[in-house]
Coordinates of C-alpha atoms in Angstrom, one line a residue:
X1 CA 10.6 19.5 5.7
X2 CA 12.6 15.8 5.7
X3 CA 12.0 13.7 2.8
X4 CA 9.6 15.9 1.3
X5 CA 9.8 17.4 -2.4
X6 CA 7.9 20.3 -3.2
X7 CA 7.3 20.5 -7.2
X8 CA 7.3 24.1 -8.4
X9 CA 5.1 23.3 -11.2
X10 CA 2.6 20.0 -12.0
X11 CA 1.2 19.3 -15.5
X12 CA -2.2 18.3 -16.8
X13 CA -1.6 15.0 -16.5
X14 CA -0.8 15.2 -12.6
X15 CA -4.2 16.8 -12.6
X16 CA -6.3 14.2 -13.4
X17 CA -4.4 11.5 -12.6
X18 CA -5.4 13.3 -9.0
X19 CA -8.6 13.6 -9.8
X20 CA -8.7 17.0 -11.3
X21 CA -7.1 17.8 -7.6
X22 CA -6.4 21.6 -7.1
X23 CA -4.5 21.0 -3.6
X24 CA -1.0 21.8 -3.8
X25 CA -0.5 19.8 -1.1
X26 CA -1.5 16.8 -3.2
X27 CA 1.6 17.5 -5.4
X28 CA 4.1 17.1 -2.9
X29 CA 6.3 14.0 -3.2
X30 CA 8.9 11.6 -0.8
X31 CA 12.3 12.0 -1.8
X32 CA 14.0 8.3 -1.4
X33 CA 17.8 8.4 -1.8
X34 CA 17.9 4.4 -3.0
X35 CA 17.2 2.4 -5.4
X36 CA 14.7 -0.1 -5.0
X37 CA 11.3 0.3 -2.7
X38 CA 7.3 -1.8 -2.7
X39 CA 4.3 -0.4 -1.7
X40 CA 2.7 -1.6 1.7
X41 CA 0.7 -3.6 0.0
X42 CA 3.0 -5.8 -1.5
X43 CA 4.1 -6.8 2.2
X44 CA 0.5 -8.3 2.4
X45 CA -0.2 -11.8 2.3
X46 CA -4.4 -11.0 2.1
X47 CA -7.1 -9.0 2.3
X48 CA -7.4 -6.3 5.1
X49 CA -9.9 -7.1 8.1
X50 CA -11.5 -3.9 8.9
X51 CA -13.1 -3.9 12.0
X52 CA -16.8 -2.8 12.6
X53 CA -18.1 -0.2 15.0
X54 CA -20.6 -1.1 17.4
X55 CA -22.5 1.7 18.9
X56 CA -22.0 3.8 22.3
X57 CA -25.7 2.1 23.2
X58 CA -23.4 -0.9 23.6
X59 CA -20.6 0.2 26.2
X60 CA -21.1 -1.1 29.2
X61 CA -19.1 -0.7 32.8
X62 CA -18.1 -4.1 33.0
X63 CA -18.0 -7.1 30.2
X64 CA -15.9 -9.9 29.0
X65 CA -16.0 -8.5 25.4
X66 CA -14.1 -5.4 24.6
X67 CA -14.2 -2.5 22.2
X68 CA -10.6 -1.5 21.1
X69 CA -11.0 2.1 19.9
X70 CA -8.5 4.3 17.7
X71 CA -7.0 6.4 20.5
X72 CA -5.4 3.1 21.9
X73 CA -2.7 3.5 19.2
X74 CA -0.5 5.7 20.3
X75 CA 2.8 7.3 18.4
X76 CA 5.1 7.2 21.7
X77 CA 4.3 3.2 21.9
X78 CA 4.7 -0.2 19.9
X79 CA 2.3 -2.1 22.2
X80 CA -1.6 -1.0 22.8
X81 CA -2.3 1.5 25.1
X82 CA -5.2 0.9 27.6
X83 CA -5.9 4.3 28.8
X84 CA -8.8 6.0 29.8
X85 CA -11.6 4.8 27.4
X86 CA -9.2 3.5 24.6
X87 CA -10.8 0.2 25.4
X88 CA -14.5 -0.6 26.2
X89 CA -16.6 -3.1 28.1
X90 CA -19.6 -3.7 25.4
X91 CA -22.7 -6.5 25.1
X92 CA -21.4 -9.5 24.3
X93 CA -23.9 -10.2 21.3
X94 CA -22.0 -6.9 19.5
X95 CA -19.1 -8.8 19.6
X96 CA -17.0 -9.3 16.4
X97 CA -14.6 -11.9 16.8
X98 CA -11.8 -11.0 14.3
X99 CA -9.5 -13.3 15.6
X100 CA -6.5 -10.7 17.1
X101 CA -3.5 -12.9 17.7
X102 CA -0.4 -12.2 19.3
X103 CA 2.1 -10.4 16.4
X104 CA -0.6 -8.7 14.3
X105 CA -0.3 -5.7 13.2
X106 CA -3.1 -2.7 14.0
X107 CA -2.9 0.6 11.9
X108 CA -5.9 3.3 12.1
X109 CA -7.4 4.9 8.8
X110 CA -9.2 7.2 10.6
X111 CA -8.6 10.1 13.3
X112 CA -5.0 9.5 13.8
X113 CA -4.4 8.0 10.7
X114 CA -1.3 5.8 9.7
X115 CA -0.9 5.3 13.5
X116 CA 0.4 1.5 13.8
X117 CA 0.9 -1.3 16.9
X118 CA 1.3 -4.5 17.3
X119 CA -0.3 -7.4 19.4
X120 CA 2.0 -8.4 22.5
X121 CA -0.5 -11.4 23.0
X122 CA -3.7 -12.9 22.0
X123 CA -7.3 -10.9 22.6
X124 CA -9.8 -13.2 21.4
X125 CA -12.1 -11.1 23.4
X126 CA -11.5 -7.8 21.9
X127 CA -12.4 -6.7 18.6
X128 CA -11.1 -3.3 16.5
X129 CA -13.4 -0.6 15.7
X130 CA -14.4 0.6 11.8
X131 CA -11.2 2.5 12.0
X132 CA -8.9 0.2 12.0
X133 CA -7.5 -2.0 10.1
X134 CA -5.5 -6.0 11.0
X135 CA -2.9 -5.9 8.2
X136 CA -2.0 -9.5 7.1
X137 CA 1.5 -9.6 6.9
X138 CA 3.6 -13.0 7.1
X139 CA 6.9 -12.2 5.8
X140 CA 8.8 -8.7 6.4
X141 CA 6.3 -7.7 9.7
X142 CA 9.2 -6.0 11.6
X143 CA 10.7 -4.4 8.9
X144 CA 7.5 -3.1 7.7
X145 CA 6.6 -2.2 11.3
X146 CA 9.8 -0.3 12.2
X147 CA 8.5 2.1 8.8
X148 CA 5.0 2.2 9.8
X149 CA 6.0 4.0 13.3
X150 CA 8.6 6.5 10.9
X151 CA 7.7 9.9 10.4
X152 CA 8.7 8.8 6.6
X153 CA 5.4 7.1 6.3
X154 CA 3.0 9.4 8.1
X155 CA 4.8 11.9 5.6
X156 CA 3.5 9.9 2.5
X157 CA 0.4 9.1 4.1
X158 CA -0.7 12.8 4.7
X159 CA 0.2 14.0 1.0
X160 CA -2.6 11.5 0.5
X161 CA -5.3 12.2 2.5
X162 CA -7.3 15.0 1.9
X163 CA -6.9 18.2 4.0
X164 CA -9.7 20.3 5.9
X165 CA -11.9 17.3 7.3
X166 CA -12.1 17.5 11.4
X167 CA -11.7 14.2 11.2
X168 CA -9.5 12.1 8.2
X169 CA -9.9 9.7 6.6
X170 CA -7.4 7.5 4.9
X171 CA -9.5 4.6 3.7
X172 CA -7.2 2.2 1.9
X173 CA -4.8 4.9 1.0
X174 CA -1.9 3.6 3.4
X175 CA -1.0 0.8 1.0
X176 CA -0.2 2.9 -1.7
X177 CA 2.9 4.9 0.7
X178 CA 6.4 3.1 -0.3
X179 CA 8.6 1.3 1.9
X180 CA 12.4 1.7 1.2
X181 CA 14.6 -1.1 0.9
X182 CA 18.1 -1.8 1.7
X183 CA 20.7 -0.5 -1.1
X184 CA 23.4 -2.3 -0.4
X185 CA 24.7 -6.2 -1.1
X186 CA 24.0 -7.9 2.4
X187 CA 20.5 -6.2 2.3
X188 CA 19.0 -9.7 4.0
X189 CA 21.3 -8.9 6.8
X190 CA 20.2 -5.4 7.1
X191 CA 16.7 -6.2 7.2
X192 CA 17.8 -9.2 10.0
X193 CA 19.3 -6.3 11.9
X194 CA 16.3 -4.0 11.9
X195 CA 13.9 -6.9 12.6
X196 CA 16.1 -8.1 15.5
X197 CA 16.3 -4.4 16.7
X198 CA 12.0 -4.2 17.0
X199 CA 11.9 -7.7 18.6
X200 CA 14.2 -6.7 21.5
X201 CA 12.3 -3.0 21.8
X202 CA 9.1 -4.8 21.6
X203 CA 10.1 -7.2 24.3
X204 CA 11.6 -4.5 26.9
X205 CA 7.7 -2.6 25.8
X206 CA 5.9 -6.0 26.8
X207 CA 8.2 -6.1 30.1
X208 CA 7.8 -2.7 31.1
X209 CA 3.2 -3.8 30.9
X210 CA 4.3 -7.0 32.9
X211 CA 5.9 -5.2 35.3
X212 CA 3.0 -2.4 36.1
X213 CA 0.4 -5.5 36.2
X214 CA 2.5 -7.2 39.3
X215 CA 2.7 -4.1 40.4
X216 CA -0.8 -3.4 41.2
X217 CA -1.6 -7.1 41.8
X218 CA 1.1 -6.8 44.7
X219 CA -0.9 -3.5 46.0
X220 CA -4.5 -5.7 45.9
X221 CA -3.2 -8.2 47.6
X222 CA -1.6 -6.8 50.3
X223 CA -4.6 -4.3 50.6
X224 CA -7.4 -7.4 50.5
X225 CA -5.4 -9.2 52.3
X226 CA -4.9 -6.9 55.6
X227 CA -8.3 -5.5 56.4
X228 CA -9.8 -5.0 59.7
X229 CA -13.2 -6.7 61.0
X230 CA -15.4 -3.4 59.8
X231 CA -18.2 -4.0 57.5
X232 CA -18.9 -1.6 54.7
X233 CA -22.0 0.2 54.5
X234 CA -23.0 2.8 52.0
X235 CA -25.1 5.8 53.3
X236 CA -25.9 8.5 51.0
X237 CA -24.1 11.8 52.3
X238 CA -25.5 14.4 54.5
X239 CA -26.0 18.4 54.8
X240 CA -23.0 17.9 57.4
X241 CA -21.1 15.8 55.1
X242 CA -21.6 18.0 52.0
X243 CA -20.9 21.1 53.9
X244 CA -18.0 19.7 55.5
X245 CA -16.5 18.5 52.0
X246 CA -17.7 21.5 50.1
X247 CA -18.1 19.3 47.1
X248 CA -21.5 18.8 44.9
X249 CA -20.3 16.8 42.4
X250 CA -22.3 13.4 42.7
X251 CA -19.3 11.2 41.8
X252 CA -17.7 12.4 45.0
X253 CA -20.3 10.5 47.1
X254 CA -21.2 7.3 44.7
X255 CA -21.7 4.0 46.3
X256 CA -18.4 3.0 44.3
X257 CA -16.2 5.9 45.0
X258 CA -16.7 4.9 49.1
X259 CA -16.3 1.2 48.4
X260 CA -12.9 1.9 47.3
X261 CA -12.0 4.5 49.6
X262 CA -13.1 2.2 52.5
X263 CA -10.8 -0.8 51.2
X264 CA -7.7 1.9 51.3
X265 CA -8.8 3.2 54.7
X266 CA -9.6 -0.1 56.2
X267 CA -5.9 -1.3 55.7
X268 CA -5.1 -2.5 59.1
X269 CA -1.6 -0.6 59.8
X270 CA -3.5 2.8 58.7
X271 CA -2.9 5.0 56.0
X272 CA -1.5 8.9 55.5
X273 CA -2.0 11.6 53.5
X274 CA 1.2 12.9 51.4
X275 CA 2.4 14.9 53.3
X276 CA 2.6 12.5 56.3
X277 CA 4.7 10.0 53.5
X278 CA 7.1 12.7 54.1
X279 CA 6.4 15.2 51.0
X280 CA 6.1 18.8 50.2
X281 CA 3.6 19.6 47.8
X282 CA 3.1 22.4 45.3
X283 CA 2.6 24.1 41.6
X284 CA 5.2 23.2 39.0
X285 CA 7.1 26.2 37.2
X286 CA 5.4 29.0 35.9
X287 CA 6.6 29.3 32.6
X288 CA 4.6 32.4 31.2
X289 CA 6.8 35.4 30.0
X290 CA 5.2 37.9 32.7
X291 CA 6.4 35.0 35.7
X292 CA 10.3 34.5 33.8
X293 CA 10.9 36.7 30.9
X294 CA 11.6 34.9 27.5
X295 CA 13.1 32.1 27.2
X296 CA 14.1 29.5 24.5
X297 CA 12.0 26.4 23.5
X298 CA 14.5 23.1 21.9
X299 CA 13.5 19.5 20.8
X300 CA 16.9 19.2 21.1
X301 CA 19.3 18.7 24.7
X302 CA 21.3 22.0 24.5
X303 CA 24.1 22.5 27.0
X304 CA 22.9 24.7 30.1
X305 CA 19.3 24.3 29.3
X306 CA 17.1 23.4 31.8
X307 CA 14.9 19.6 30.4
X308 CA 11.5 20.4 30.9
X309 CA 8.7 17.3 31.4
X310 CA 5.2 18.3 30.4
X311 CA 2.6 16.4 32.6
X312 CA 1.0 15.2 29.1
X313 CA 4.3 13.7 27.8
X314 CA 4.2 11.6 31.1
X315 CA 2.9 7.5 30.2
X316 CA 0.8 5.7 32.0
X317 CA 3.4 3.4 33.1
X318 CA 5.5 6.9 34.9
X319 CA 8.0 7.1 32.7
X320 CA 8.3 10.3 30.0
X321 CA 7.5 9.5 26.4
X322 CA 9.1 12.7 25.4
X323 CA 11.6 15.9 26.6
X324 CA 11.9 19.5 25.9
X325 CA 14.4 22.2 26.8
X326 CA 14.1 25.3 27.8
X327 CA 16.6 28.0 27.6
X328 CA 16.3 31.1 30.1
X329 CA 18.7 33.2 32.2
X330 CA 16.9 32.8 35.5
X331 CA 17.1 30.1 38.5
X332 CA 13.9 28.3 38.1
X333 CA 12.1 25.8 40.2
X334 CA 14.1 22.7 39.8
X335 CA 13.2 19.1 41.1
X336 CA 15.3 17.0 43.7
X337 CA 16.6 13.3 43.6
X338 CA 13.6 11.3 45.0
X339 CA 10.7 13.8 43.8
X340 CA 7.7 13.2 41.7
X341 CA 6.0 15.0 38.7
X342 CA 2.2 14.4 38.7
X343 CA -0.1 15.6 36.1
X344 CA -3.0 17.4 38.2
X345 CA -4.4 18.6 35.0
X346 CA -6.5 16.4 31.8
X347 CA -4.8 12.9 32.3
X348 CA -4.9 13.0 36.2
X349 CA -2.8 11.2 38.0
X350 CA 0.1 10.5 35.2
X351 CA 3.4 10.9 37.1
X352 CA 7.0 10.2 37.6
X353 CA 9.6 9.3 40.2
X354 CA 12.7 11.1 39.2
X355 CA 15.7 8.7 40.8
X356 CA 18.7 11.3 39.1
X357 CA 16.9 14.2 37.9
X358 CA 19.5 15.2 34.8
X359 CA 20.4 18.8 33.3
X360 CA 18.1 20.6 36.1
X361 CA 14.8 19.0 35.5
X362 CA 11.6 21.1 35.9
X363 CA 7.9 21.1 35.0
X364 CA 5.2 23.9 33.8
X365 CA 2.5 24.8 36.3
X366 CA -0.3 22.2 34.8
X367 CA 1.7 19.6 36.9
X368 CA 2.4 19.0 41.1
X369 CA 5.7 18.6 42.4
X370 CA 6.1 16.0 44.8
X371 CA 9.1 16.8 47.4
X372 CA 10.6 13.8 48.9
X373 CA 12.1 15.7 51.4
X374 CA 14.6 13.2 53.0
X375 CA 14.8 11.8 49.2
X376 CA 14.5 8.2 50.2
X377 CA 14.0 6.9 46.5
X378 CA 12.5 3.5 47.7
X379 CA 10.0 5.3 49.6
X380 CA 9.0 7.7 46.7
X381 CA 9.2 4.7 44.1
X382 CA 6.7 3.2 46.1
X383 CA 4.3 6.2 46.7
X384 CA 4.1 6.7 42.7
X385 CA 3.3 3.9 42.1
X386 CA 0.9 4.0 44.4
X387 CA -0.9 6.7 42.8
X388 CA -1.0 5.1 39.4
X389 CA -3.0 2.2 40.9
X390 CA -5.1 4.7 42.1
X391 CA -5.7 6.2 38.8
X392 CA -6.0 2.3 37.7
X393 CA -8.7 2.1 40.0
X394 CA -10.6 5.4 39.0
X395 CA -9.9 6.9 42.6
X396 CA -8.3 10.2 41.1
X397 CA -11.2 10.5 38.7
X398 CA -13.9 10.6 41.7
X399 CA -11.7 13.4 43.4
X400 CA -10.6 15.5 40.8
X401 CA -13.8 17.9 39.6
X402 CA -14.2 19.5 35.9
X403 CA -14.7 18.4 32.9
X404 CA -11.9 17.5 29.9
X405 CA -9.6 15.4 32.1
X406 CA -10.9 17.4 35.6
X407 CA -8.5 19.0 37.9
X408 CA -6.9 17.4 41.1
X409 CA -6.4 20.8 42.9
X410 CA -3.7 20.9 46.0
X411 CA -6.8 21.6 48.3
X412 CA -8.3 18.2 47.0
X413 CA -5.1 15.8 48.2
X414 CA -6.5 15.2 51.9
X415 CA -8.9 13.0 50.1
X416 CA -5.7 10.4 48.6
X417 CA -5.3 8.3 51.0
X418 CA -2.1 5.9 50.9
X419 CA -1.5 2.9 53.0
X420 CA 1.5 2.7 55.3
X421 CA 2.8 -0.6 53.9
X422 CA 5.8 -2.6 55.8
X423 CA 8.9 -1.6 54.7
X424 CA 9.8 -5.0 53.2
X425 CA 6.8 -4.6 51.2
X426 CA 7.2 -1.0 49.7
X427 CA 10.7 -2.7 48.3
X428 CA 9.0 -5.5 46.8
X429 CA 6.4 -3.4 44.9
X430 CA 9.1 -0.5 44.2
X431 CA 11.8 -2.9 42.3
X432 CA 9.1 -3.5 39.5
X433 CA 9.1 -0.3 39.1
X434 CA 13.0 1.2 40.4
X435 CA 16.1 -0.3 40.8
X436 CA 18.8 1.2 42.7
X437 CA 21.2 0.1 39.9
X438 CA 23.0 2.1 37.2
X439 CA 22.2 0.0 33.8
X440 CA 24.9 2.0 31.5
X441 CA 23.6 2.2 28.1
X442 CA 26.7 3.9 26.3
X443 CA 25.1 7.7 25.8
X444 CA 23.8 6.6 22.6
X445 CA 26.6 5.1 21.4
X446 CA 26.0 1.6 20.4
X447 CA 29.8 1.0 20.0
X448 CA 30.1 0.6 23.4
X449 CA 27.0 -1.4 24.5
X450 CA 27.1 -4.8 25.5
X451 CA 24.9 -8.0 24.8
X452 CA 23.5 -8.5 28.1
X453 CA 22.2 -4.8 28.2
X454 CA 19.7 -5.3 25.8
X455 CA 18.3 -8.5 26.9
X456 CA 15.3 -8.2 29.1
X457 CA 16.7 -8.7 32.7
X458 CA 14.4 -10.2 35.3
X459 CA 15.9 -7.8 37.7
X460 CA 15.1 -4.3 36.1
X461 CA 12.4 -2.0 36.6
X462 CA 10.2 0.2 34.9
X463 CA 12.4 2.9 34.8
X464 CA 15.8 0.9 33.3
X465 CA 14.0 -0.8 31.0
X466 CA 12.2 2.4 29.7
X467 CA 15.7 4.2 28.7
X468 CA 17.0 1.1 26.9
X469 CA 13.6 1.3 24.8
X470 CA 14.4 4.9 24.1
X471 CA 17.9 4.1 23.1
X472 CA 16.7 1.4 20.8
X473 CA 14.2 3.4 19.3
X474 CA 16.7 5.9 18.5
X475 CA 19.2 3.6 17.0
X476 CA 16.0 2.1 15.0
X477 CA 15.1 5.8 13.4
X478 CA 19.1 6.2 12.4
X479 CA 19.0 2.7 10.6
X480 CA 15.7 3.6 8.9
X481 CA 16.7 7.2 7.9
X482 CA 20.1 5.4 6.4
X483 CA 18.1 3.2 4.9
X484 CA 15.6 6.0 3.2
X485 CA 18.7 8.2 2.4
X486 CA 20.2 5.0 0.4
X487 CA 23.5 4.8 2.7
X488 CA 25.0 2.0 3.6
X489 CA 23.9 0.9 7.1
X490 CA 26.7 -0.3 9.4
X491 CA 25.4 -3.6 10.9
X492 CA 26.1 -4.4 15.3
X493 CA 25.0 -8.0 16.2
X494 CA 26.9 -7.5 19.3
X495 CA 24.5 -6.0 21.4
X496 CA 21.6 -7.6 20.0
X497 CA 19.8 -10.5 21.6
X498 CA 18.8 -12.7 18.8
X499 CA 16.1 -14.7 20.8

């Protein structure tokens, strides 16, 4: 276990100082390799504003005051997530202003506890639930931020909490967890460094949001905008109808399921079903022993492995928050340039266009494989993101049936309908998303990076911009492990924009 020290005896004086705490996993300690360190809460310039919980009675479908729950800070992303219910429509007389400007920090003491984000913009209509905390933090909120999202801190911050609850707690116990500090002379510079190095990550984060929002305004638009003369008219459904669909599920046939289908369908130059956008269509990889013998599981890329994308490690923006590799001596079921990984399974409708599939790229059978098969990547950059406005709009929920996440069988994709868009168009919505360029980001090594590749370009899409944030966070985790270890950190300006 990193950073941990395991005591192989405590004395009395441990013990009550615990609280007469008979946990050995109470005992456990950090191991820092410098010098100097301060608690979180000597990074704050206040009191904590906790948040206040308002009641499911209070959720409503539509408001202009909103709930922000725990689950809408997630580890994989410095920015608030806005998936499923993460955040809620509620009455507007519940409504707590707390006063959530852009740049404040939001950690959770509860459920997933220590997670951490901060505030790309002003909400001053939303307001946290009793879970979370606004930490008031003026000078030091980068540096402090770039621990918060370290696995050095959740490390702390679990020795702390107690064990065996379904749900923990961590109360106020986060601000007791210690923050390293630089051991070296030019530790101001160091801490520059790492605060320029989360600005320019947070930025890309905040560009990669901006990017999926013009994409789907570009989709309304063009969809509101090209409608023919019918009227919609909602009829409930039929014995034919039902019988014809083979589908019972009331959700299936709701007044607001049809409205939206009918805006889709009504798109004056028509629209097609997947496989008349030119794909193939099927079951990602069995993975089970009994399908392809044994094979070997990594965290880390190992030479000849296959890299294996798990639909729930896809984002909601379709890139891939995280990779595995898999080992085995067979010739699996590998994706194409062009194709698309779709979860079909819990988070419906999560998926990826794969413009250079690397180190034979596959997925397990919880996900759809998309075959472009005359791998026009424009095409297929378009079609994905297609299907995440869908999911935006809560299409893919109404079709897909079960419960936990529900289930968007093959036998169910007649019913996604996507509009054949002009040519011109598909490339205007795709370049938010993929750009036929090849942004080089040195493989890691930041000796050979350049200024201009980590400034956010105007011209890059989703995709670019989403393996210079990975890059970025990696080099951030080596400067804050050097930093824990005590090490000297070697300092690059040369790549960083300072704006």
């Amino acid at each position: 276990m990193r950073y941990v020290d395991v005591p192989q005896k405590v004395n009395i004086f441990e013990v009550l100082k615990n609280k007469a705490s008979f946990s050995p996993h109470n005992y456990k300690k950090v191991i820092l390799g410098g010098k100097d360190s301060k608690p979180v809460q000597d990074f704050l310039a206040g009191d904590l504003v906790n948040g206040e919980e308002v009641g499911s009675d209070a959720y409503l479908r539509k408001s202009y005051k909103y709930f922000i729950r725990n689950k809408a800070l997630q580890q994989d992303s410095f920015l608030l997530s806005f998936s499923g219910d993460s955040v809620i429509p509620i009455l507007p007389n519940k409504f707590v202003d707390l006063k959530l400007k852009e740049g404040d920090l939001i950690i959770s003491k509860d459920s997933n506890i220590g997670e951490t984000v901060i505030l790309d913009k002003n909400y001053p209509d939303h307001m946290l639930s009793g879970g979370l905390y606004k930490l008031p933090v003026d000078q030091g909120k980068y540096y402090l931020f770039a621990f918060l999202k370290h696995d050095f801190f959740r490390t702390q911050l679990n020795f702390l909490v107690s064990r065996g609850a379904t749900i923990l707690h961590a109360k106020k116990l986060f601000l007791d967890c210690l923050i390293p500090l630089p051991n070296q002379k030019n530790s101001d510079q160091v801490i520059t460094y790492l605060e320029t190095l989360m600005r320019i990550t947070i930025n890309k984060e905040k560009k990669i949001k901006e990017n999926e929002n013009r994409i789907f305004a570009l989709i309304e638009t063009e969809i509101s905008s090209n409608q023919t003369k019918k009227d919609f008219k909602y009829q409930f459904p039929d014995l034919r109808q039902i019988l014809l669909t083979s589908r019972i599920d009331a959700g299936f046939y709701c007044e607001d399921y049809a409205k939206k289908q009918f805006s889709i369908k009504n798109y004056t130059k028509g629209v097609g079903t997947i496989e008349e956008w030119g794909f193939e269509i099927g079951r990602g990889q069995n993975l089970q022993v009994s399908a392809i013998g044994n094979s070997i599981y990594s965290e880390e890329k190992k030479e000849n492995f296959y890299t294996l994308v798990r639909p729930t490690n896809l984002s909601d923006f379709g890139t891939v928050t995280k990779y595995e590799y898999l080992g085995n001596s067979r010739k699996l079921s590998a994706i194409s340039e062009g194709d698309i990984i779709f979860s079909a399974e819990g988070s419906v409708g999560k998926c990826m266009m794969f413009a250079n599939p690397k180190q034979r790229t596959l997925t397990n059978i919880h996900g759809i494989v998309l075959n472009k098969k005359d791998h026009n990547k424009i095409e297929s950059a378009f079609v994905c993101c297609f299907l995440r406005y869908l999911r935006n709009l809560g299409i893919l929920d109404y079709i897909s049936v079960g419960g936990q996440g529900g289930s968007l069988a093959m036998k169910y994709w007649s019913e996604v309908k996507i509009p054949f868009f002009s040519e011109a168009k598909q490339k205007e919505i795709a370049k938010y998303y993929y750009v036929p360029i090849n942004y080089k980001i040195g493989n890691g090594d930041f000796g050979a990076i350049e200024k201009r590749d980590f400034q956010v370009n105007e011209k890059m899409g989703i995709l670019q911009l989403d393996e210079q944030v990975k890059v970025l966070k990696e080099k951030i985790h080596d400067v804050v492990d050097t930093i824990i270890n005590g090490d000297v950190v070697d300092i690059d300006f040369s790549f960083a924009d300072n704006s």
